[in-house]
Tab-separated table of C-alpha atoms in Angstrom:
chain	number	residue	atom	x	y	z
A	171	MET	CA	31.809	78.173	23.502
A	172	LYS	CA	32.882	78.867	27.085
A	173	PHE	CA	35.842	81.189	27.550
A	174	LYS	CA	38.257	80.660	30.391
A	175	LYS	CA	38.106	83.480	32.931
A	176	LYS	CA	41.278	85.536	32.972
A	177	ASP	CA	43.435	85.146	36.063
A	178	ILE	CA	42.757	87.977	38.536
A	179	PHE	CA	46.478	88.739	38.985
A	180	PHE	CA	47.212	89.005	35.254
A	181	GLU	CA	44.005	90.946	34.682
A	182	THR	CA	44.873	93.468	37.406
A	183	LEU	CA	48.463	93.830	36.184
A	184	GLU	CA	47.077	94.531	32.705
A	185	ASN	CA	44.767	97.148	34.188
A	186	MET	CA	47.720	98.747	35.944
A	187	ALA	CA	49.775	98.821	32.736
A	188	ASP	CA	46.814	100.314	30.832
A	189	THR	CA	46.501	103.026	33.504
A	190	VAL	CA	50.228	103.800	33.250
A	191	VAL	CA	49.733	104.314	29.484
A	192	GLN	CA	46.725	106.581	30.040
A	193	ALA	CA	48.637	108.630	32.612
A	194	ALA	CA	51.793	108.909	30.484
A	195	ASP	CA	49.729	109.896	27.448
A	196	TYR	CA	47.935	112.579	29.446
A	197	PHE	CA	51.184	113.847	30.968
A	198	SER	CA	52.944	114.014	27.585
A	199	GLU	CA	50.000	115.642	25.827
A	200	HIS	CA	49.476	118.393	28.404
A	201	VAL	CA	52.934	119.125	29.816
A	202	SER	CA	54.057	120.930	26.655
A	203	ASN	CA	51.224	123.452	26.993
A	204	LEU	CA	50.232	123.798	30.630
A	205	GLN	CA	47.175	126.044	30.487
A	206	ASP	CA	45.672	124.848	33.784
A	207	VAL	CA	48.290	123.453	36.156
A	208	THR	CA	45.692	122.700	38.864
A	209	LEU	CA	43.597	120.577	36.495
A	210	PHE	CA	46.750	118.864	35.214
A	211	THR	CA	47.830	117.919	38.734
A	212	ASN	CA	44.357	116.757	39.756
A	213	GLU	CA	44.004	114.532	36.687
A	214	MET	CA	47.377	112.934	37.312
A	215	LYS	CA	46.361	112.305	40.942
A	216	LYS	CA	43.257	110.436	39.695
A	217	TYR	CA	45.411	108.095	37.637
A	218	GLU	CA	47.734	107.535	40.616
A	219	SER	CA	44.756	106.751	42.904
A	220	LYS	CA	43.349	104.318	40.342
A	221	CYS	CA	46.682	102.502	40.256
A	222	ASP	CA	46.739	102.377	44.072
A	223	ASP	CA	43.338	100.633	43.944
A	224	TYR	CA	44.819	97.953	41.699
A	225	VAL	CA	47.718	97.483	44.116
A	226	HIS	CA	45.191	96.992	46.914
A	227	THR	CA	43.311	94.407	44.809
A	228	ILE	CA	46.489	92.380	44.223
A	229	ILE	CA	47.450	92.451	47.905
A	230	MET	CA	43.968	91.259	48.911
A	231	GLU	CA	44.036	88.472	46.297
A	232	LEU	CA	47.531	87.344	47.365
A	233	ASN	CA	46.282	87.108	50.958
A	234	LYS	CA	43.466	84.742	50.036
A	235	THR	CA	44.915	82.789	47.057
A	236	PHE	CA	46.938	79.639	47.665
A	237	ILE	CA	48.081	78.922	44.093
A	238	THR	CA	49.252	81.830	41.929
A	239	PRO	CA	50.155	81.798	38.203
A	240	ILE	CA	53.740	82.925	38.931
A	241	GLU	CA	55.661	83.291	42.187
A	242	ARG	CA	53.890	85.409	44.790
A	243	ASP	CA	56.971	87.562	45.353
A	244	ASP	CA	57.243	88.174	41.609
A	245	ILE	CA	53.635	89.336	41.426
A	246	MET	CA	54.154	91.705	44.352
A	247	GLU	CA	57.452	93.060	43.031
A	248	LEU	CA	56.012	93.632	39.557
A	249	THR	CA	53.005	95.362	41.096
A	250	THR	CA	55.269	97.625	43.134
A	251	THR	CA	57.469	98.573	40.195
A	252	LEU	CA	54.456	99.398	38.019
A	253	ASP	CA	53.058	101.548	40.824
A	254	ASP	CA	56.422	103.336	41.108
A	255	VAL	CA	56.147	104.503	37.488
A	256	LEU	CA	52.797	106.154	38.103
A	257	ASP	CA	53.945	107.542	41.440
A	258	GLY	CA	56.864	109.169	39.622
A	259	LEU	CA	54.620	110.789	37.027
A	260	GLU	CA	52.193	112.052	39.653
A	261	ALA	CA	54.965	113.344	41.947
A	262	THR	CA	56.421	115.324	39.051
A	263	ALA	CA	53.012	116.750	38.149
A	264	SER	CA	52.475	117.828	41.746
A	265	ARG	CA	55.740	119.792	41.615
A	266	PHE	CA	54.385	121.885	38.738
A	267	TYR	CA	51.514	122.875	41.023
A	268	MET	CA	53.621	123.432	44.158
A	269	TYR	CA	56.213	125.508	42.296
A	270	GLN	CA	53.628	127.160	40.017
A	271	LEU	CA	55.764	126.132	37.056
A	272	THR	CA	53.671	126.787	33.964
A	273	ASP	CA	56.359	126.923	31.262
A	274	PRO	CA	57.924	123.446	30.914
A	275	ASP	CA	61.010	123.526	28.670
A	276	GLU	CA	62.160	121.296	25.818
A	277	PHE	CA	63.941	118.882	28.202
A	278	ILE	CA	60.762	118.223	30.203
A	279	VAL	CA	58.913	117.603	26.944
A	280	GLN	CA	61.652	115.161	25.852
A	281	PHE	CA	61.390	113.302	29.164
A	282	ALA	CA	57.610	113.140	28.771
A	283	GLU	CA	57.936	111.546	25.343
A	284	ILE	CA	60.473	108.981	26.636
A	285	LEU	CA	58.068	108.094	29.454
A	286	ARG	CA	55.126	107.871	27.057
A	287	GLN	CA	57.045	105.442	24.858
A	288	SER	CA	58.185	103.481	27.896
A	289	ALA	CA	54.593	103.148	29.101
A	290	TYR	CA	53.565	101.538	25.809
A	291	GLU	CA	56.482	99.096	25.951
A	292	ILE	CA	55.453	98.155	29.500
A	293	GLN	CA	51.838	97.668	28.402
A	294	LYS	CA	52.836	95.338	25.536
A	295	ALA	CA	55.109	93.316	27.830
A	296	ILE	CA	52.499	92.915	30.571
A	297	HIS	CA	49.858	91.764	28.098
A	298	LEU	CA	52.325	89.158	26.781
A	299	LEU	CA	52.932	88.029	30.373
A	300	SER	CA	49.206	87.387	30.702
A	301	GLN	CA	49.349	85.221	27.583
A	302	LYS	CA	52.449	83.479	29.021
A	303	LYS	CA	54.468	84.418	25.931
A	304	LEU	CA	57.522	84.956	28.076
A	305	LEU	CA	60.341	84.949	25.533
A	306	ALA	CA	58.471	87.483	23.344
A	307	ILE	CA	58.660	89.947	26.274
A	308	ARG	CA	62.395	90.389	25.783
A	309	GLU	CA	61.900	92.661	22.782
A	310	TYR	CA	60.150	95.164	25.041
A	311	THR	CA	62.529	94.894	27.992
A	312	ILE	CA	65.422	95.680	25.661
A	313	ARG	CA	63.515	98.703	24.346
A	314	LEU	CA	62.836	99.864	27.912
A	315	ASN	CA	66.557	99.687	28.694
A	316	ASP	CA	67.271	101.786	25.588
A	317	LEU	CA	64.695	104.386	26.633
A	318	GLU	CA	66.178	104.597	30.116
A	319	ASN	CA	69.583	105.290	28.541
A	320	GLN	CA	67.952	108.100	26.565
A	321	GLY	CA	66.638	109.482	29.838
A	322	ASP	CA	70.144	109.474	31.296
A	323	GLU	CA	71.404	111.428	28.295
A	324	VAL	CA	68.602	114.009	28.535
A	325	LEU	CA	69.415	114.487	32.233
A	326	ARG	CA	73.077	115.148	31.431
A	327	MET	CA	72.139	117.693	28.803
A	328	CYS	CA	69.506	119.515	30.809
A	329	ILE	CA	71.596	119.807	33.999
A	330	LYS	CA	74.501	121.180	31.953
A	331	HIS	CA	72.167	123.656	30.224
A	332	LEU	CA	70.520	124.614	33.517
A	333	PHE	CA	73.733	125.611	35.257
A	334	ALA	CA	74.951	127.440	32.153
A	335	THR	CA	71.825	129.548	31.653
A	336	VAL	CA	69.912	129.969	34.950
A	337	SER	CA	71.303	132.310	37.585
A	338	ASP	CA	68.256	132.487	39.886
A	339	PRO	CA	69.019	129.843	42.610
A	340	ILE	CA	65.328	129.215	43.370
A	341	GLU	CA	64.483	128.585	39.704
A	342	LEU	CA	67.545	126.371	39.417
A	343	ILE	CA	66.445	124.250	42.411
A	344	LYS	CA	62.903	123.855	41.027
A	345	ARG	CA	64.023	122.807	37.546
A	346	LYS	CA	66.766	120.492	38.811
A	347	GLU	CA	64.330	118.608	41.039
A	348	ILE	CA	61.816	118.166	38.239
A	349	TYR	CA	64.484	116.928	35.830
A	350	GLU	CA	65.764	114.448	38.402
A	351	ARG	CA	62.260	113.181	39.233
A	352	LEU	CA	61.600	112.570	35.555
A	353	GLU	CA	64.865	110.681	35.189
A	354	THR	CA	64.081	108.620	38.288
A	355	THR	CA	60.747	107.703	36.673
A	356	THR	CA	62.587	106.411	33.592
A	357	ASP	CA	64.610	104.313	36.058
A	358	ALA	CA	61.328	102.963	37.434
A	359	CYS	CA	60.346	101.901	33.920
A	360	GLU	CA	63.644	100.032	33.623
A	361	ASP	CA	62.915	98.396	37.003
A	362	VAL	CA	59.731	96.977	35.463
A	363	ALA	CA	61.852	95.583	32.603
A	364	ASN	CA	64.352	94.048	35.056
A	365	MET	CA	61.526	92.445	37.031
A	366	LEU	CA	60.044	91.001	33.852
A	367	GLU	CA	63.469	89.600	32.913
A	368	SER	CA	63.627	87.871	36.318
A	369	ILE	CA	60.187	86.343	35.751
A	370	ILE	CA	61.269	85.112	32.291
A	371	MET	CA	64.359	83.409	33.751
A	372	ARG	CA	62.390	81.667	36.495
A	373	ASN	CA	59.509	80.511	34.345
A	374	SER	CA	60.814	79.684	30.867
């Protein structure tokens, strides 16, 4: 029995989503107990570079492919939003190294768990896209919106707590930037959901 070869665009998008999951898992697992911040940052950079390679693959394929499984702009936009999620995780990890922050607090751990859950929702949705089960994707886009709302709430709590308990202005600046970068990364996850919703509307 001959199996049909998977479309290069869907296959690469799946690979990107799988890499986002691997990166979010690693981030969540290690951020609560940062024993080696240099190793942590370097590992996150590897995931980010791997995702960049997939972006490059999609751009090259778009440049040489006449017929695509969904609109070219949709493929590119979805690729960009997926890449933004990993960029956000890696940029946050790099701040731990730059600021020599080795004691992440409960709020950072909460953000990490929200992002880990979001990554799995993205992965499920992208694999359904490859199978062209468009309407089934909605379950995961709704969940991603809920998780982004949780991220908003965590940001409100941690900024309030920060200004109430931290008097050192340098420490306050460091923590505030990391909190905001994490929240921005939850926004990037919601951007993936919004892009998937657009694809569903145009193709179902």
